Coordinates of C-alpha atoms in Angstrom, one line a residue:
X1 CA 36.7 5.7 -20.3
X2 CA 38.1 8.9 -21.7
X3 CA 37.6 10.5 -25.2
X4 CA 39.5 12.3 -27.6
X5 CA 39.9 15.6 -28.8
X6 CA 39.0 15.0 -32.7
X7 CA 41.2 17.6 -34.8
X8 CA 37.9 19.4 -35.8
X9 CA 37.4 19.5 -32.1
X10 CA 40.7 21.2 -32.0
X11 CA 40.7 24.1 -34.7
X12 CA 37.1 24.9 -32.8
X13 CA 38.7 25.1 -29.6
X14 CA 42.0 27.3 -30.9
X15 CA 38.8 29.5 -33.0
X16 CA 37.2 30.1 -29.3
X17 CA 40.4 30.8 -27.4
X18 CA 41.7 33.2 -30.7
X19 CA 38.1 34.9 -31.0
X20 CA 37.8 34.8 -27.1
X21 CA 34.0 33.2 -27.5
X22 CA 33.8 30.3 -25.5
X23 CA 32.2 27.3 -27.3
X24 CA 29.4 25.5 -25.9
X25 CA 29.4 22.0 -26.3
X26 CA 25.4 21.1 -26.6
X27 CA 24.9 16.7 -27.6
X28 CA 26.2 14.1 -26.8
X29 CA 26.1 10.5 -29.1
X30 CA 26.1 6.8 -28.9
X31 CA 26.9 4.0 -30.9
X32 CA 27.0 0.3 -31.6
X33 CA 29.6 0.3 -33.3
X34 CA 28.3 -2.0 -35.7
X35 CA 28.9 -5.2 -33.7
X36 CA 32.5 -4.6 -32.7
X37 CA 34.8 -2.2 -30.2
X38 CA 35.6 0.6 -32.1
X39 CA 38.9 1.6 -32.4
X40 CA 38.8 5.6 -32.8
X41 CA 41.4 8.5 -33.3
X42 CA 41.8 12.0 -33.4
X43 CA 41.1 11.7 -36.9
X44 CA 37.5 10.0 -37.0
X45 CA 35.0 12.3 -38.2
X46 CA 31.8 10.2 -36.9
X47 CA 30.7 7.2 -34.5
X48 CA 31.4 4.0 -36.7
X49 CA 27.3 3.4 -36.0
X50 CA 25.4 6.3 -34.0
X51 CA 22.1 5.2 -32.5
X52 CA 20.9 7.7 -30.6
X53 CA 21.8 11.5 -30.3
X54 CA 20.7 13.9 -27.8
X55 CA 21.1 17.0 -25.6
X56 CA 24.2 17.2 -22.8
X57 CA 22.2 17.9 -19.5
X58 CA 25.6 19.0 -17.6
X59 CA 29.3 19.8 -17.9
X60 CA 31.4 19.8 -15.0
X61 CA 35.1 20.8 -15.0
X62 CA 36.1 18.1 -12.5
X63 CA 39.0 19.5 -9.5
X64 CA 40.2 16.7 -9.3
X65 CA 40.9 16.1 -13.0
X66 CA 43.9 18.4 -13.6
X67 CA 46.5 16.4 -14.7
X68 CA 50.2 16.5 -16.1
X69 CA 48.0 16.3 -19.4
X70 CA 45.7 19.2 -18.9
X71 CA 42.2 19.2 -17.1
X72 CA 39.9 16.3 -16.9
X73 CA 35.9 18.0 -18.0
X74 CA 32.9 15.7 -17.8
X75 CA 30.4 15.6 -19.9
X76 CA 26.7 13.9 -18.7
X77 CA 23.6 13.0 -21.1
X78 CA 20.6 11.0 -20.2
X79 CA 19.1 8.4 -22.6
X80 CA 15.4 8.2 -21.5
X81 CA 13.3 4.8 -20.9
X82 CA 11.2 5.5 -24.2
X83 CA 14.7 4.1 -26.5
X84 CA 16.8 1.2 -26.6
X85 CA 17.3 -2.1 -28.2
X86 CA 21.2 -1.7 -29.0
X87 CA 24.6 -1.9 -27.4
X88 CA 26.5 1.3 -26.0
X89 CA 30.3 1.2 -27.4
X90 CA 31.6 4.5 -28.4
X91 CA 30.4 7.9 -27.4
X92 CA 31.0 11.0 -29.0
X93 CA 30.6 15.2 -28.1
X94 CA 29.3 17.4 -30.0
X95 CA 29.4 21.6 -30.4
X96 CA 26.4 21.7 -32.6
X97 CA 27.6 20.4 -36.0
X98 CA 31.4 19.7 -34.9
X99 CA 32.8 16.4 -33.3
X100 CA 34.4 17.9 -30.5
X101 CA 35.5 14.5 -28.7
X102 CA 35.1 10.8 -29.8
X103 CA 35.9 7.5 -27.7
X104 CA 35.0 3.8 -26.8
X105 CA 32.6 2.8 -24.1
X106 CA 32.6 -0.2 -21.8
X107 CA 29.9 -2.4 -24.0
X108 CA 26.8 -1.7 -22.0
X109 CA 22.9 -3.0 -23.3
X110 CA 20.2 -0.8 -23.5
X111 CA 17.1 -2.6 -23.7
X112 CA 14.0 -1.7 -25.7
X113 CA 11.0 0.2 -24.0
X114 CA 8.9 -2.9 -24.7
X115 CA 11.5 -4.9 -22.5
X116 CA 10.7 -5.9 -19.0
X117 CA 14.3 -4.8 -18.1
X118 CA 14.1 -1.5 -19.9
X119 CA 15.7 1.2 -17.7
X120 CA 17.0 4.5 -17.9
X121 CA 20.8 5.3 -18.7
X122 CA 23.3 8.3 -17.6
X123 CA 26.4 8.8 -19.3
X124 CA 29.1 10.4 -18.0
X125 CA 32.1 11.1 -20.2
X126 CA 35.3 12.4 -19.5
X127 CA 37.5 14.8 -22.0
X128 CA 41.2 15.8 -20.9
X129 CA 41.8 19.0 -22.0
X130 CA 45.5 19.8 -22.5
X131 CA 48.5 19.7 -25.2
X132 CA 48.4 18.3 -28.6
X133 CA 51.3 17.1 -29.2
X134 CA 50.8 16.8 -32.8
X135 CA 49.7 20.1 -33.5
X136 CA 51.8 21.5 -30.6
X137 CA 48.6 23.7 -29.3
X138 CA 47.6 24.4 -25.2
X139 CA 43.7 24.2 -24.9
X140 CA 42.7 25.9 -21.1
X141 CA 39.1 24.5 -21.1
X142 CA 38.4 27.0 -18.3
X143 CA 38.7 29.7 -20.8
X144 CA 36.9 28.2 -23.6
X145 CA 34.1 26.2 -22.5
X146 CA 30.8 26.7 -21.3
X147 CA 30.8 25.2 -18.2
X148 CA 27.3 24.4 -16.4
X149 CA 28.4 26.5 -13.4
X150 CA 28.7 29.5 -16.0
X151 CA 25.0 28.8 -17.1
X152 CA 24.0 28.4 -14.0
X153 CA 25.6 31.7 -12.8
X154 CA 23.7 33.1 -15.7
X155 CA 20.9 32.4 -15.2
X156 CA 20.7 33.1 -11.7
X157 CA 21.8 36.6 -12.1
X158 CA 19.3 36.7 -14.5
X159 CA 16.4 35.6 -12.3
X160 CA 17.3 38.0 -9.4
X161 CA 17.2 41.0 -11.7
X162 CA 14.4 43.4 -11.1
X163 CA 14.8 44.5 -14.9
X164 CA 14.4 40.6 -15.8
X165 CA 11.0 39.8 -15.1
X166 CA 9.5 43.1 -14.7
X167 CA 7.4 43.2 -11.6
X168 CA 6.0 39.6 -12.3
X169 CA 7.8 38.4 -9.1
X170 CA 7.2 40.6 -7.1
X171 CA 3.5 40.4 -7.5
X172 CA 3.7 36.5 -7.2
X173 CA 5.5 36.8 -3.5
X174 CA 2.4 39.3 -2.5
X175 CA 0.3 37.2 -3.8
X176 CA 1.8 34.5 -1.7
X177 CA 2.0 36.3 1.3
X178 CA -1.4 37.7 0.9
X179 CA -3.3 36.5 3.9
X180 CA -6.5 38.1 3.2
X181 CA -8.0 35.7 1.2
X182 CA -7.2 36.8 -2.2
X183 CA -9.5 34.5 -3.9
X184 CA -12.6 35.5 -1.8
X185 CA -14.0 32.2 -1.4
X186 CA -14.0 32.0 2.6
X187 CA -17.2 32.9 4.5
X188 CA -16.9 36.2 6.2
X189 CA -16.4 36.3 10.1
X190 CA -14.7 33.5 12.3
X191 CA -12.6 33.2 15.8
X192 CA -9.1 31.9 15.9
X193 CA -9.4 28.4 16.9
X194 CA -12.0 28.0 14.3
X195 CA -12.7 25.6 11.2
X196 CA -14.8 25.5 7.9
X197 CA -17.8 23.6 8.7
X198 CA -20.0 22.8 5.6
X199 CA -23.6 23.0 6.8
X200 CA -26.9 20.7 6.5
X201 CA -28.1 23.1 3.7
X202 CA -24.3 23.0 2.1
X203 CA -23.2 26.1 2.8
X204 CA -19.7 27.0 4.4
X205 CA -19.6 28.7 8.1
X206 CA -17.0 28.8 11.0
X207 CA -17.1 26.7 13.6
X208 CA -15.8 24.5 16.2
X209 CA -14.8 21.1 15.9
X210 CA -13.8 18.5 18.2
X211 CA -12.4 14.9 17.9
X212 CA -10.5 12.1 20.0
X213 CA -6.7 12.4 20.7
X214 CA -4.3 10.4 19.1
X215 CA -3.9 7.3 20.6
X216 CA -7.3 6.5 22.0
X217 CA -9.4 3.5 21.4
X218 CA -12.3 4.0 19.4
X219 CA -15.0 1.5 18.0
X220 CA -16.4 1.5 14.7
X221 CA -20.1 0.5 14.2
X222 CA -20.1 -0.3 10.8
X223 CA -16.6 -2.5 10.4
X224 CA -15.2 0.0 8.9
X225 CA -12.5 2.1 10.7
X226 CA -13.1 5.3 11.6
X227 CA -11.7 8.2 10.0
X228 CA -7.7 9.1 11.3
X229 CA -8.0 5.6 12.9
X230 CA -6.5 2.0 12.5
X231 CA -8.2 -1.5 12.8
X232 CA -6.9 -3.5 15.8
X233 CA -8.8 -6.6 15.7
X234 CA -5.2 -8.1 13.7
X235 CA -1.9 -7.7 14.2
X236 CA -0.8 -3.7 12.8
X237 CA 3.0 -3.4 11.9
X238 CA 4.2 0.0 10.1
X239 CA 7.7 1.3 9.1
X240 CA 8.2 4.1 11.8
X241 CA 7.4 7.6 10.3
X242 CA 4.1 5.9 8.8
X243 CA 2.1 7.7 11.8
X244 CA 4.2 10.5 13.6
X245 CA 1.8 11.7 15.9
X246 CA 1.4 8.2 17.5
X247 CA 4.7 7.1 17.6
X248 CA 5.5 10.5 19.3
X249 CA 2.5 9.7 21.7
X250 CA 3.7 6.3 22.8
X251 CA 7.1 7.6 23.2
X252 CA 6.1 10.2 25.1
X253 CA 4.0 7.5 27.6
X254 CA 6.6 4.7 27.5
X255 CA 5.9 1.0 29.1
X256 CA 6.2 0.1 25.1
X257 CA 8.0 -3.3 24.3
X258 CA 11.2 -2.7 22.9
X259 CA 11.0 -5.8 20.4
X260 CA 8.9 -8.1 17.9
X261 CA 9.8 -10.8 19.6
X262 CA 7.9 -9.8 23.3
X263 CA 4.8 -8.8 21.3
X264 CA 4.2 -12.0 19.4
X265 CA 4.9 -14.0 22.9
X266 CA 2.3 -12.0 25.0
X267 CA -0.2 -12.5 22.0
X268 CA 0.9 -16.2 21.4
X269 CA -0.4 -16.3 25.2
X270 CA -3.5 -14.6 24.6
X271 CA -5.1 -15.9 21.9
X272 CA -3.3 -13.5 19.3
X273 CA -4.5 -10.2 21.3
X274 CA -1.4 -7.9 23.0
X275 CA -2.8 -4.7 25.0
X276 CA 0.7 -2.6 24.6
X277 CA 2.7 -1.1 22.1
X278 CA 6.4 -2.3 20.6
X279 CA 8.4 0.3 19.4
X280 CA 11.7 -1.5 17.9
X281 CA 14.0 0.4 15.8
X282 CA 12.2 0.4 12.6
X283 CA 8.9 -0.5 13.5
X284 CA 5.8 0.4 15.2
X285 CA 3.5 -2.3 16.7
X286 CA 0.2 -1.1 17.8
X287 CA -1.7 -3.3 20.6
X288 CA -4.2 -5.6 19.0
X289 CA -7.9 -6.4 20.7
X290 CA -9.5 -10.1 20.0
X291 CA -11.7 -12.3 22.1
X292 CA -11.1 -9.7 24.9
X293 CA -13.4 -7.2 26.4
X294 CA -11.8 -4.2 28.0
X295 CA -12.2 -3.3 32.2
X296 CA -11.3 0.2 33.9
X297 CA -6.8 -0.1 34.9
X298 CA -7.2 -0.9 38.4
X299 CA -10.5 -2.4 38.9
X300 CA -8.7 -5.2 39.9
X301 CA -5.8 -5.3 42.0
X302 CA -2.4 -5.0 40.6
X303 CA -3.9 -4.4 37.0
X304 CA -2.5 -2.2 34.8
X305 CA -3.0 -0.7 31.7
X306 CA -2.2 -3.4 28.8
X307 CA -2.4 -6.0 31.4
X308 CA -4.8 -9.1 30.7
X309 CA -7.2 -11.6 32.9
X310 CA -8.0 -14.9 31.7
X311 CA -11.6 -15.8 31.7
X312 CA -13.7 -16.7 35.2
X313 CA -17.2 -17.8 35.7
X314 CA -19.7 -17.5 38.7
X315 CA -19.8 -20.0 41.7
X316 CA -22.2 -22.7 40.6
X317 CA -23.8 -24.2 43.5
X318 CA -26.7 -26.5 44.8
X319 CA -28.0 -28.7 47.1
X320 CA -29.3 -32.6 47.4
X321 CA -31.3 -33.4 49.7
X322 CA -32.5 -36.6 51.2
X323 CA -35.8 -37.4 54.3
X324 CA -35.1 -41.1 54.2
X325 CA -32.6 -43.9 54.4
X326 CA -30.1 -41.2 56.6
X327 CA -27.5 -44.5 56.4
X328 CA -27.7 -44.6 52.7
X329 CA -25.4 -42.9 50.2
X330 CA -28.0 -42.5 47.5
X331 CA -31.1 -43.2 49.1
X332 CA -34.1 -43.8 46.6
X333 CA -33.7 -40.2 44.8
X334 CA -36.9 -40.4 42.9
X335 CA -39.0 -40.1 45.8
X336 CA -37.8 -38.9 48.7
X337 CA -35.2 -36.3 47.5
X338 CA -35.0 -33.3 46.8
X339 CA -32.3 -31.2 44.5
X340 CA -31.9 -27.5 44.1
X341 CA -29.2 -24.8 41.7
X342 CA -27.2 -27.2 39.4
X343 CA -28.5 -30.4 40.5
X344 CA -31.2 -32.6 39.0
X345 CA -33.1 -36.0 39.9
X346 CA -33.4 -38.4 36.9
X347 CA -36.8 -39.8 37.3
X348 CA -36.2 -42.8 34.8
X349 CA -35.2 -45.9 36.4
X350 CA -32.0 -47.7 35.4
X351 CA -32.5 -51.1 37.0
X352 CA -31.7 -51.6 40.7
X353 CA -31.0 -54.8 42.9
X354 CA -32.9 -56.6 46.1
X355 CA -30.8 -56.0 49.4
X356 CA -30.6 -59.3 51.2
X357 CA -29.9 -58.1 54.6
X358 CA -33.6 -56.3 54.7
X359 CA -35.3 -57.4 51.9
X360 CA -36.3 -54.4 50.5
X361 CA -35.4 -53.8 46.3
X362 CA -33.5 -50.2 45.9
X363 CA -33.8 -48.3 42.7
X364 CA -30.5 -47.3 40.6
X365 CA -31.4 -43.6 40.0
X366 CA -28.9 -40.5 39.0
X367 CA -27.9 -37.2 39.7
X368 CA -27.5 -34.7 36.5
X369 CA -25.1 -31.7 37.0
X370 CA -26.3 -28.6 34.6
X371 CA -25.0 -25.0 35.4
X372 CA -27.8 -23.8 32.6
X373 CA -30.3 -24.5 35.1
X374 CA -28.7 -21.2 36.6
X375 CA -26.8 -19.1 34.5
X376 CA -26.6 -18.7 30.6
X377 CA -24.1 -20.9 29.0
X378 CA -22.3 -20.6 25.5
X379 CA -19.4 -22.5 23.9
X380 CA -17.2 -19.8 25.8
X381 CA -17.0 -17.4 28.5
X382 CA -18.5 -14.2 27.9
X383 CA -20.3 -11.3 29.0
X384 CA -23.5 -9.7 27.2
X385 CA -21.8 -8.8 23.6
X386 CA -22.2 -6.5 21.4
X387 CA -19.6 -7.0 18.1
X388 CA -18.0 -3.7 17.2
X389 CA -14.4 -2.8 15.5
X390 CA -12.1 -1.6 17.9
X391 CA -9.8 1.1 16.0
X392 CA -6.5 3.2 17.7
X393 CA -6.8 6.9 16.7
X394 CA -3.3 7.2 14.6
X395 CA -3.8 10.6 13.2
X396 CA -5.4 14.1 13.7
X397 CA -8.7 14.3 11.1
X398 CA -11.0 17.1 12.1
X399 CA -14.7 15.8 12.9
X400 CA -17.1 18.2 13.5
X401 CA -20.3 17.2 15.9
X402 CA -22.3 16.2 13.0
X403 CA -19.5 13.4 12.0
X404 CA -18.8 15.2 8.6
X405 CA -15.4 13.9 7.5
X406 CA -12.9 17.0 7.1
X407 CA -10.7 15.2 4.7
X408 CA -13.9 15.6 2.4
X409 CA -14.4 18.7 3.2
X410 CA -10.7 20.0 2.8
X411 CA -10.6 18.4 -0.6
X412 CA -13.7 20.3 -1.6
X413 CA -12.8 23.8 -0.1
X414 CA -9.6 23.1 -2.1
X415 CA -11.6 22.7 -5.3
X416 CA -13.1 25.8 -4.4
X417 CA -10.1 27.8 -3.6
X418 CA -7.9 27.3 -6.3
X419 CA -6.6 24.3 -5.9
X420 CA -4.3 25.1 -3.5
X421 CA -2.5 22.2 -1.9
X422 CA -4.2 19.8 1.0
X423 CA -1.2 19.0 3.4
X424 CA -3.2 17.2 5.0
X425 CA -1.4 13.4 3.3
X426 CA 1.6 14.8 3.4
X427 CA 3.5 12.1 5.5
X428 CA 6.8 11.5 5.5
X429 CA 10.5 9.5 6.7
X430 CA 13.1 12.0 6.7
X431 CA 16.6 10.4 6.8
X432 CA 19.5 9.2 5.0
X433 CA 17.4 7.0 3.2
X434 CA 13.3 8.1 3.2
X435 CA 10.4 9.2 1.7
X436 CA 7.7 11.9 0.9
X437 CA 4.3 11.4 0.3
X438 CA 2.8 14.3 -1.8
X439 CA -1.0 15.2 -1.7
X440 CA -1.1 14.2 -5.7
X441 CA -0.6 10.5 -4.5
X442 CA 3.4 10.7 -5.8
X443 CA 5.8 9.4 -3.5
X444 CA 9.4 10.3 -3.5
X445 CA 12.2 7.9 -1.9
X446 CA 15.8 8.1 -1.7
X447 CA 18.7 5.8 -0.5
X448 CA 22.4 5.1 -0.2
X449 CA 24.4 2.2 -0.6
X450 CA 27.5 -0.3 -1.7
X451 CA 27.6 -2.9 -4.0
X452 CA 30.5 -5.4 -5.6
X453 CA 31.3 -4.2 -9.3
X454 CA 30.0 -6.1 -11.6
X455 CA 27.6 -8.0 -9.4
X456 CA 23.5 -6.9 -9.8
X457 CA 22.3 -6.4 -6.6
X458 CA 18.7 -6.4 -5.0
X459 CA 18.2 -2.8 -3.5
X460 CA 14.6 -2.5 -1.3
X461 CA 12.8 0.4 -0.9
X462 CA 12.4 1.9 2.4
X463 CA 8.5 1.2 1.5
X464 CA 6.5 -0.2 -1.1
X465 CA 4.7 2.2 -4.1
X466 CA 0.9 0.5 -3.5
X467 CA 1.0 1.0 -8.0
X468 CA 4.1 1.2 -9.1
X469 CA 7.8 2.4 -9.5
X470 CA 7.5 5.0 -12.6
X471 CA 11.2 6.2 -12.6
X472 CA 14.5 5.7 -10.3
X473 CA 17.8 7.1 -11.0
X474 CA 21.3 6.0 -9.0
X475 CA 24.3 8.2 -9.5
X476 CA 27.9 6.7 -8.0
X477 CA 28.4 7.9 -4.4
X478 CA 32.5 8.7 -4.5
X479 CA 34.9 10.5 -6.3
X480 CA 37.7 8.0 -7.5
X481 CA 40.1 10.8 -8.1
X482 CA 40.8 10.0 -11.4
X483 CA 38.9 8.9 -14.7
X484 CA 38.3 5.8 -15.4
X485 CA 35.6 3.3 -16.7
X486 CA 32.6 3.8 -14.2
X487 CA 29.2 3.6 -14.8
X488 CA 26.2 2.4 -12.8
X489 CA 22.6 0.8 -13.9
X490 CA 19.3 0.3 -12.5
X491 CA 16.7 -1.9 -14.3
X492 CA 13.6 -4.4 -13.2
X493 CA 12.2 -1.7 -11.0
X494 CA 9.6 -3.4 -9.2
X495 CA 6.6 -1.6 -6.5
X496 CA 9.2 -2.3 -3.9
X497 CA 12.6 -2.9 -4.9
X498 CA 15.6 -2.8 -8.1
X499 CA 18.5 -4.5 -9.6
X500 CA 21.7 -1.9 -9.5
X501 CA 24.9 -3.0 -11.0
X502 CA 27.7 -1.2 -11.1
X503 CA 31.2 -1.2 -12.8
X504 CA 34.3 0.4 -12.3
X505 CA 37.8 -0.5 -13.6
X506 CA 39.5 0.1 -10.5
X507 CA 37.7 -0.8 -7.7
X508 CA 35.5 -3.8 -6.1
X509 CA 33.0 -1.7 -3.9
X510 CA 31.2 1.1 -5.3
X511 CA 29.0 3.5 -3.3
X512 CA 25.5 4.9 -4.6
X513 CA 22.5 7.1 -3.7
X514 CA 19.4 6.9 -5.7
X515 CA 16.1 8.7 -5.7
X516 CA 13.0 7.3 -7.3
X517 CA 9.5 8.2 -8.0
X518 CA 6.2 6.0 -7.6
X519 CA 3.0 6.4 -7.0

């Protein structure tokens, strides 16, 4: 896609290079038009059907755009979420109240804000400046355009100047810097090393706190897990990044598994519990505690820590004893024995039989085996018990001795102070593709790709918004040296992915980097 220089676009751009005022190009517009491809000249004066008009946020003067037909300038305007419901199919520029440049656009739908596919649309529209061969005029855009860099430049000469602002910066960086407490809402008094510590009457002193290092296991009375920690009593898989300190802890101690796979075996055998780590490349599996108590590494030889024992009971044991018939198996039980531990005589009689060779009747009788008569006994194997969560500390959360939860506390010194930001949930991934958690609850990701021209394609986030994606925005990721018809889409955003589609004239693959917004 390139436009054309309309011949009012012309006598303005001969006006600025005669005058030597450089005209600023300041909308760009869009339209349908009306059903069919328009076919546009230097001579149109309008868009055949304009449907939505607004500001230009950038113009570029592209380097590698020069051409034997001048240079190549691109023009960029975003059309928001909040309108649609038409085709895209010409585009026109415009210096206020002139038509500067007017073309056709590959035929692109921009659905409605009530759509379930509505999405947000950049345009980026190409103008080669150079000779008119029917007016027989050179146009150097460098001279008579206002090129973003140049407002940019502007503007940032105007921000550094001490005559700009007055002293207005100046007293915002001490401000910043001021140490002191310039909003004079901390107690007097404290020791480095030292917290806020709201008191039992609720005022704030200094004082000390203390808590649990990362990485050691906690239990949590109430079923709920403690605060900086994670439930353990399931299987816990997070994106790595999700808990720095940890992860760095477990790397740091090593005899982690190194994939999924070892994990779910060892708790396959174990009744779904694991007592180590997996650290794969994207992942971090913490152990997981179920029917399992825990024993001191090395209370039992050649244990170590994360190792397991299957379950045991006591030696049961007892004794039958008998003061007649010594040549008899099962002499008459009922009276003459006599049975101690597990063992019990049956007193009823279950019929018997007369033994010919001495006439005498013997009594069938029999011997009952219960370990209950000795120990406790259950359904399983267990110790005394006493059900509690068991938790892994993940991250650091100040707790003084009284328990109060400095998360709380931070959020209500912050009230107190200004507002000024908690860091406390800032988290993060940092990498070619990532993300940022603010304190606000916002969550910023970014990513880069390929996809096949004209094929949608299923991009997921590197993790899911717990709401929702608000906005995402995917600019192409390579300079195809020379214009052409490019463009690139996103649409059905969902918490944890989007459809991009891209299209280029020229080529089959087209890189992209995106950055979206959720919360």
């Amino acid at each position: 896609m390139s436009l054309i220089i309309t011949k009012a676009g012309l006598l303005a751009l001969s006006a600025a290079e005669t005058s030597g005022a450089k005209l600023q190009a300041t909308h760009m517009a869009v339209g349908d038009g009306s059903g069919q491809p328009p076919e546009h000249t230097n001579a149109s004066t309008a868009l055949v059907n304009e449907v939505w008009r607004g500001a230009l946020d950038a113009i570029t003067l592209r380097e590698d755009g020069q051409t034997e037909s001048g240079q190549a300038v691109e023009f960029r305007a975003h059309i928001p979420m909040t309108t649609g419901g038409w085709y895209i199919r010409e585009v026109a520029i415009y210096a206020d109240d002139v038509l500067l440049a007017i073309g056709a656009h590959p035929v692109m739908w921009k659905p409605s804000p009530d759509d379930p596919t509505k999405l947000e649309h950049t345009i980026y529209a190409p103008v080669v400046f150079g000779n008119a061969a029917t007016l027989a005029l050179t146009i150097d855009p460098s001279k008579v355009l206002a090129t973003q860099q140049a407002v940019d430049e502007a503007v940032a000469a105007h921000n550094v100047s001490p005559n700009a602002h007055g002293n207005v910066f100046k007293a915002l960086d001490d401000h910043i810097g001021d140490q002191n407490d310039p909003h004079a809402t901390l107690p007097p008094g404290g020791d480095p090393g030292q917290t806020i510590i709201k008191q039992t009457d609720g005022r704030l002193a200094w004082g000390a706190v203390t808590g649990m290092p990362v990485g050691a296991l906690l239990f949590s009375t109430t079923g709920t897990p403690l605060p900086g920690t994670v439930a353990v009593n399931v299987k816990q898989k997070f994106t790595l990044g999700t808990y720095p300190q940890l992860e760095a802890w477990v790397r740091s101690c090593g005899g982690y598994l190194a994939t999924e796979a070892e994990w779910d075996a060892e708790a396959a055998a174990q009744e779904g519990s694991c007592g180590k780590y997996c650290l794969t490349d994207t992942h971090i599996i913490l152990p997981c505690y179920r029917h399992y108590f825990s024993a001191a590494q090395n209370g039992a030889a050649g244990k170590a820590a994360g190792d397991w024992a299957g379950d045991a009971i006591r030696n049961l044991t007892g004794e039958l004893k008998s003061s007649t018939s010594p040549n008899s198996l099962f002499p008459s039980l009922r009276d003459t024995a006599s049975a101690t531990g597990v063992f019990q005589v049956n007193a009823e009689d279950l019929g018997g039989r007369i033994d010919q060779s001495v006439n005498t009747y013997i009594a069938a009788e029999r011997v009952l085996f219960d370990a209950s008569r000795v120990v406790p006994t259950a359904d399983e194997n267990r110790p005394k018990t006493s059900y509690l969560l068991p938790c892994i500390k993940a991250f650091d959360v100040a707790v003084n001795t009284a328990q109060v939860d400095m998360q709380a506390l931070a959020a209500q010194v912050s009230a107190i102070n200004g507002n000024k930001v908690d860091r406390s949930e800032w988290t993060q991934s940092l990498g070619e593709s990532g993300w940022q958690r603010l304190p606000s609850g916002l969550i910023l990701q970014w990513g880069t790709g390929s996809v096949s021209t004209g094929v949608a394609t299923e991009v997921t986030l590197p993790i899911a918004y717990p709401n929702a994606q608000l906005s995402c925005v995917a600019v192409i990721g390579i300079d195809y040296g020379s214009v052409g018809n490019d463009a690139i889409a996103v649409y059905n955003r969902m918490a944890g992915k989007f459809t991009l589609k891209g299209e280029h004239s020229g080529s089959t693959v087209m890189p992209y980097s995106y950055i979206s917004i959720g919360y």
